[in-house]
PDB file of C-alpha atoms in Angstrom:
ATOM      1  CA  MET A 121     -14.474  10.450 -18.205  1.00 43.00           C
ATOM      2  CA  GLN A 122     -10.960   9.263 -17.421  1.00 49.00           C
ATOM      3  CA  ASP A 123      -9.964   5.655 -18.078  1.00 59.00           C
ATOM      4  CA  ASN A 124      -8.029   5.352 -14.825  1.00 63.00           C
ATOM      5  CA  PRO A 125      -8.302   8.297 -12.433  1.00 60.00           C
ATOM      6  CA  GLU A 126      -5.638   6.851 -10.110  1.00 61.00           C
ATOM      7  CA  GLU A 127      -3.017   6.874 -12.908  1.00 67.00           C
ATOM      8  CA  SER A 128      -4.057  10.423 -13.813  1.00 77.00           C
ATOM      9  CA  THR A 129      -3.675  11.605 -10.218  1.00 82.00           C
ATOM     10  CA  LEU A 130      -0.213   9.988  -9.922  1.00 83.00           C
ATOM     11  CA  ALA A 131       0.890  11.532 -13.210  1.00 88.00           C
ATOM     12  CA  GLN A 132      -0.283  14.968 -12.037  1.00 89.00           C
ATOM     13  CA  ALA A 133       1.618  14.615  -8.755  1.00 89.00           C
ATOM     14  CA  GLN A 134       4.801  13.514 -10.537  1.00 92.00           C
ATOM     15  CA  GLU A 135       4.618  16.550 -12.797  1.00 93.00           C
ATOM     16  CA  SER A 136       4.589  18.892  -9.792  1.00 92.00           C
ATOM     17  CA  GLN A 137       7.786  20.783  -9.054  1.00 92.00           C
ATOM     18  CA  LEU A 138       7.552  19.605  -5.480  1.00 94.00           C
ATOM     19  CA  TRP A 139       7.503  15.872  -6.365  1.00 93.00           C
ATOM     20  CA  SER A 140      11.245  15.511  -6.888  1.00 92.00           C
ATOM     21  CA  GLN A 141      11.926  17.446  -3.683  1.00 95.00           C
ATOM     22  CA  LEU A 142      10.113  14.953  -1.481  1.00 94.00           C
ATOM     23  CA  SER A 143      12.535  12.883   0.560  1.00 95.00           C
ATOM     24  CA  VAL A 144      10.562   9.673  -0.013  1.00 92.00           C
ATOM     25  CA  VAL A 145      10.860  10.209  -3.775  1.00 93.00           C
ATOM     26  CA  GLN A 146      14.613  10.882  -3.476  1.00 94.00           C
ATOM     27  CA  ARG A 147      15.043   7.663  -1.462  1.00 94.00           C
ATOM     28  CA  GLU A 148      12.819   5.711  -3.905  1.00 90.00           C
ATOM     29  CA  GLN A 149      10.426   4.785  -1.117  1.00 87.00           C
ATOM     30  CA  VAL A 150       7.166   5.740  -2.853  1.00 86.00           C
ATOM     31  CA  HIS A 151       4.644   2.905  -2.944  1.00 83.00           C
ATOM     32  CA  GLU A 152       1.424   3.058  -4.934  1.00 82.00           C
ATOM     33  CA  VAL A 153      -1.779   2.068  -3.167  1.00 80.00           C
ATOM     34  CA  SER A 154      -5.345   1.793  -4.356  1.00 80.00           C
ATOM     35  CA  ALA A 155      -7.317   4.964  -3.743  1.00 80.00           C
ATOM     36  CA  GLU A 156     -10.428   2.799  -3.639  1.00 82.00           C
ATOM     37  CA  VAL A 157      -9.037   0.862  -0.643  1.00 81.00           C
ATOM     38  CA  TRP A 158      -7.183   3.646   1.146  1.00 83.00           C
ATOM     39  CA  PHE A 159      -9.569   6.629   0.674  1.00 81.00           C
ATOM     40  CA  LEU A 160     -12.944   5.778  -0.843  1.00 83.00           C
ATOM     41  CA  ASN A 161     -14.278   2.717   0.984  1.00 80.00           C
ATOM     42  CA  PRO A 162     -13.848   3.013   4.744  1.00 82.00           C
ATOM     43  CA  GLY A 163     -14.644  -0.149   6.653  1.00 84.00           C
ATOM     44  CA  ILE A 164     -13.204  -3.311   8.133  1.00 84.00           C
ATOM     45  CA  VAL A 165     -12.564  -5.029   4.800  1.00 82.00           C
ATOM     46  CA  SER A 166     -10.597  -2.026   3.481  1.00 83.00           C
ATOM     47  CA  ALA A 167      -8.710  -1.845   6.793  1.00 85.00           C
ATOM     48  CA  HIS A 168      -7.542  -5.424   6.323  1.00 81.00           C
ATOM     49  CA  MET A 169      -6.610  -4.755   2.726  1.00 84.00           C
ATOM     50  CA  MET A 170      -4.517  -1.794   4.019  1.00 86.00           C
ATOM     51  CA  LEU A 171      -2.813  -4.074   6.484  1.00 83.00           C
ATOM     52  CA  ASN A 172      -1.959  -6.475   3.700  1.00 82.00           C
ATOM     53  CA  ASP A 173      -0.474  -3.561   1.693  1.00 83.00           C
ATOM     54  CA  LEU A 174       1.562  -2.454   4.684  1.00 83.00           C
ATOM     55  CA  PHE A 175       2.883  -5.980   5.356  1.00 80.00           C
ATOM     56  CA  ARG A 176       3.904  -6.433   1.690  1.00 79.00           C
ATOM     57  CA  THR A 177       5.652  -3.061   1.721  1.00 81.00           C
ATOM     58  CA  LEU A 178       7.199  -2.726   5.195  1.00 81.00           C
ATOM     59  CA  VAL A 179       7.788  -6.210   6.610  1.00 78.00           C
ATOM     60  CA  PRO A 180      10.765  -8.202   5.293  1.00 71.00           C
ATOM     61  CA  ASP A 181       9.264 -11.191   3.490  1.00 70.00           C
ATOM     62  CA  GLY A 182       5.849  -9.570   3.980  1.00 58.00           C
ATOM     63  CA  GLU A 183       4.376 -11.820   1.269  1.00 60.00           C
ATOM     64  CA  GLN A 184       4.652 -14.667   3.786  1.00 63.00           C
ATOM     65  CA  TYR A 185       2.077 -12.979   5.969  1.00 60.00           C
ATOM     66  CA  VAL A 186      -1.660 -13.045   5.377  1.00 57.00           C
ATOM     67  CA  ILE A 187      -4.759 -11.781   7.111  1.00 56.00           C
ATOM     68  CA  HIS A 188      -6.695 -14.995   7.750  1.00 54.00           C
ATOM     69  CA  GLN A 189     -10.049 -13.544   8.798  1.00 51.00           C
ATOM     70  CA  VAL A 190     -11.458 -10.202   9.815  1.00 51.00           C
ATOM     71  CA  GLY A 191     -10.400  -9.554  13.371  1.00 53.00           C
ATOM     72  CA  GLU A 192      -7.359 -11.891  13.363  1.00 54.00           C
ATOM     73  CA  LEU A 193      -3.745 -10.741  13.529  1.00 54.00           C
ATOM     74  CA  PRO A 194      -1.423 -11.399  10.589  1.00 53.00           C
ATOM     75  CA  LEU A 195       0.244 -14.811  11.025  1.00 51.00           C
ATOM     76  CA  PRO A 196       3.279 -16.209   9.245  1.00 49.00           C
ATOM     77  CA  VAL A 197       2.401 -18.671   6.517  1.00 48.00           C
ATOM     78  CA  ALA A 198       5.641 -20.522   7.088  1.00 45.00           C
ATOM     79  CA  SER A 199       8.008 -20.325  10.020  1.00 42.00           C
ATOM     80  CA  ARG A 200      11.247 -18.565   9.387  1.00 45.00           C
ATOM     81  CA  ALA A 201      14.598 -19.595  10.887  1.00 46.00           C
ATOM     82  CA  HIS A 202      16.100 -16.873  13.054  1.00 43.00           C
TER      83      HIS A 202
END
Protein backbone atom coordinates (compact mmCIF):
# COMPACT_ATOMS: atom_id res chain seq x y z
CA MET A 1 0.00 0.00 0.00
CA GLN A 2 1.28 3.46 -0.89
CA ASP A 3 1.84 6.07 1.81
CA ASN A 4 0.36 8.89 -0.26
CA PRO A 5 -1.24 7.87 -3.57
CA GLU A 6 -1.70 11.53 -4.61
CA GLU A 7 2.05 12.17 -4.44
CA SER A 8 2.70 8.96 -6.37
CA THR A 9 0.23 9.96 -9.10
CA LEU A 10 1.79 13.42 -9.43
CA ALA A 11 5.29 11.94 -9.58
CA GLN A 12 4.20 9.53 -12.32
CA ALA A 13 2.67 12.37 -14.33
CA GLN A 14 5.80 14.50 -13.97
CA GLU A 15 7.96 11.62 -15.24
CA SER A 16 5.90 11.40 -18.43
CA GLN A 17 7.49 12.77 -21.61
CA LEU A 18 4.32 14.75 -22.24
CA TRP A 19 4.44 16.61 -18.89
CA SER A 20 7.02 19.20 -19.94
CA GLN A 21 5.17 19.80 -23.21
CA LEU A 22 1.96 20.93 -21.51
CA SER A 23 1.46 24.67 -21.87
CA VAL A 24 0.29 25.01 -18.25
CA VAL A 25 3.53 23.39 -17.08
CA GLN A 26 5.61 25.68 -19.28
CA ARG A 27 3.77 28.74 -17.89
CA GLU A 28 4.11 27.41 -14.32
CA GLN A 29 0.33 27.42 -13.86
CA VAL A 30 -0.09 23.91 -12.47
CA HIS A 31 -1.93 23.83 -9.16
CA GLU A 32 -2.24 20.74 -7.00
CA VAL A 33 -5.68 19.83 -5.71
CA SER A 34 -6.89 17.07 -3.46
CA ALA A 35 -8.05 14.01 -5.39
CA GLU A 36 -10.31 13.22 -2.45
CA VAL A 37 -12.15 16.53 -2.88
CA TRP A 38 -12.07 16.84 -6.67
CA PHE A 39 -12.64 13.24 -7.77
CA LEU A 40 -13.56 10.80 -5.02
CA ASN A 41 -16.26 12.47 -2.90
CA PRO A 42 -18.94 14.09 -5.04
CA GLY A 43 -21.39 16.22 -3.15
CA ILE A 44 -22.21 19.70 -1.95
CA VAL A 45 -19.44 19.87 0.67
CA SER A 46 -16.79 18.89 -1.88
CA ALA A 47 -18.26 21.39 -4.35
CA HIS A 48 -17.76 24.17 -1.82
CA MET A 49 -14.24 22.96 -1.08
CA MET A 50 -13.56 23.12 -4.84
CA LEU A 51 -14.86 26.70 -4.93
CA ASN A 52 -12.50 27.60 -2.11
CA ASP A 53 -9.61 26.05 -4.09
CA LEU A 54 -10.61 28.02 -7.19
CA PHE A 55 -10.87 31.31 -5.31
CA ARG A 56 -7.47 30.82 -3.68
CA THR A 57 -5.93 30.00 -7.07
CA LEU A 58 -7.71 32.25 -9.57
CA VAL A 59 -9.01 35.33 -7.75
CA PRO A 60 -6.54 38.06 -6.81
CA ASP A 61 -6.43 38.12 -3.02
CA GLY A 62 -8.58 34.97 -3.08
CA GLU A 63 -7.65 34.24 0.52
CA GLN A 64 -9.92 37.14 1.48
CA TYR A 65 -12.93 35.22 0.22
CA VAL A 66 -14.68 32.47 2.12
CA ILE A 67 -17.70 30.25 1.62
CA HIS A 68 -19.82 31.10 4.65
CA GLN A 69 -22.41 28.33 4.43
CA VAL A 70 -23.53 25.75 1.93
CA GLY A 71 -25.64 27.54 -0.66
CA GLU A 72 -24.20 31.02 -0.10
CA LEU A 73 -22.02 32.87 -2.57
CA PRO A 74 -18.42 33.69 -1.66
CA LEU A 75 -18.29 37.06 0.07
CA PRO A 76 -15.30 39.29 0.74
CA VAL A 77 -14.05 39.11 4.30
CA ALA A 78 -12.86 42.71 4.13
CA SER A 79 -13.74 45.38 1.62
CA ARG A 80 -11.04 46.30 -0.83
CA ALA A 81 -10.40 49.82 -2.11
CA HIS A 82 -10.83 50.07 -5.88
